[in-house]
């Protein structure tokens, strides 16, 4: 009986561990996606700033 109780507890622990591992994997994927999107947004903003700077530079040269 004692051994069966230990095995039951181990199985319950394994199930809980699997559930937590799935949650961890999902959270990691969300964080990677958010990080990637933030990188794209930063690159877009940098490009937009470069375009504005070039337009200002061209306007000053023409003036």
CSV table of C-alpha atoms in Angstrom, one decimal:
chain,number,residue,atom,x,y,z
A,1,UNK,CA,0.0,0.0,0.0
A,2,UNK,CA,2.8,2.4,0.9
A,3,UNK,CA,4.5,1.8,-2.4
A,4,UNK,CA,1.3,2.2,-4.4
A,5,UNK,CA,0.7,5.5,-2.6
A,6,UNK,CA,4.2,6.7,-3.5
A,7,UNK,CA,3.7,5.7,-7.1
A,8,UNK,CA,0.4,7.5,-7.2
A,9,UNK,CA,2.0,10.6,-5.8
A,10,UNK,CA,4.8,10.4,-8.4
A,11,UNK,CA,2.3,10.0,-11.2
A,12,UNK,CA,0.4,13.1,-10.0
A,13,UNK,CA,3.6,15.0,-9.7
A,14,UNK,CA,4.6,14.0,-13.3
A,15,UNK,CA,1.2,15.2,-14.6
A,16,UNK,CA,1.6,18.5,-12.8
A,17,UNK,CA,5.1,18.8,-14.1
A,18,UNK,CA,4.0,18.2,-17.7
A,19,UNK,CA,1.2,20.8,-17.3
A,20,UNK,CA,3.7,23.4,-15.9
A,21,UNK,CA,6.2,22.6,-18.7
A,22,UNK,CA,3.5,23.2,-21.3
A,23,UNK,CA,2.7,26.6,-19.7
A,24,UNK,CA,6.3,27.4,-19.6
A,25,UNK,CA,6.8,26.5,-23.3
A,26,UNK,CA,3.8,28.7,-24.3
A,27,UNK,CA,5.0,31.6,-22.3
A,28,UNK,CA,8.5,31.3,-23.8
A,29,UNK,CA,7.0,31.3,-27.3
A,30,UNK,CA,4.9,34.4,-26.5
A,31,UNK,CA,8.0,36.2,-25.1
A,32,UNK,CA,10.1,35.3,-28.2
A,33,UNK,CA,7.3,36.6,-30.5
A,34,UNK,CA,6.9,39.8,-28.5
A,35,UNK,CA,10.7,40.3,-28.6
A,36,UNK,CA,10.8,39.7,-32.4
A,37,UNK,CA,7.9,42.2,-32.9
A,38,UNK,CA,9.6,44.8,-30.8
A,39,UNK,CA,12.7,44.4,-32.9
A,40,UNK,CA,10.7,44.9,-36.1
A,41,UNK,CA,9.0,48.0,-34.6
A,42,UNK,CA,12.4,49.4,-33.7
A,43,UNK,CA,13.8,48.8,-37.2
A,44,UNK,CA,10.7,50.4,-38.7
A,45,UNK,CA,11.1,53.4,-36.5
A,46,UNK,CA,14.8,53.7,-37.3
A,47,UNK,CA,14.0,53.6,-41.0
A,48,UNK,CA,11.3,56.2,-40.6
A,49,UNK,CA,13.7,58.5,-38.8
A,50,UNK,CA,16.4,58.0,-41.5
A,51,UNK,CA,13.8,58.9,-44.2
A,52,UNK,CA,12.8,62.1,-42.3
A,53,UNK,CA,16.4,63.0,-41.7
A,54,UNK,CA,17.2,62.6,-45.4
A,55,UNK,CA,14.2,64.7,-46.4
A,56,UNK,CA,15.3,67.5,-44.0
A,57,UNK,CA,18.8,67.2,-45.4
A,58,UNK,CA,17.6,67.5,-48.9
A,59,UNK,CA,15.3,70.4,-48.0
A,60,UNK,CA,18.3,72.3,-46.4
A,61,UNK,CA,20.5,71.6,-49.4
A,62,UNK,CA,17.9,72.9,-51.8
A,63,UNK,CA,17.3,76.0,-49.7
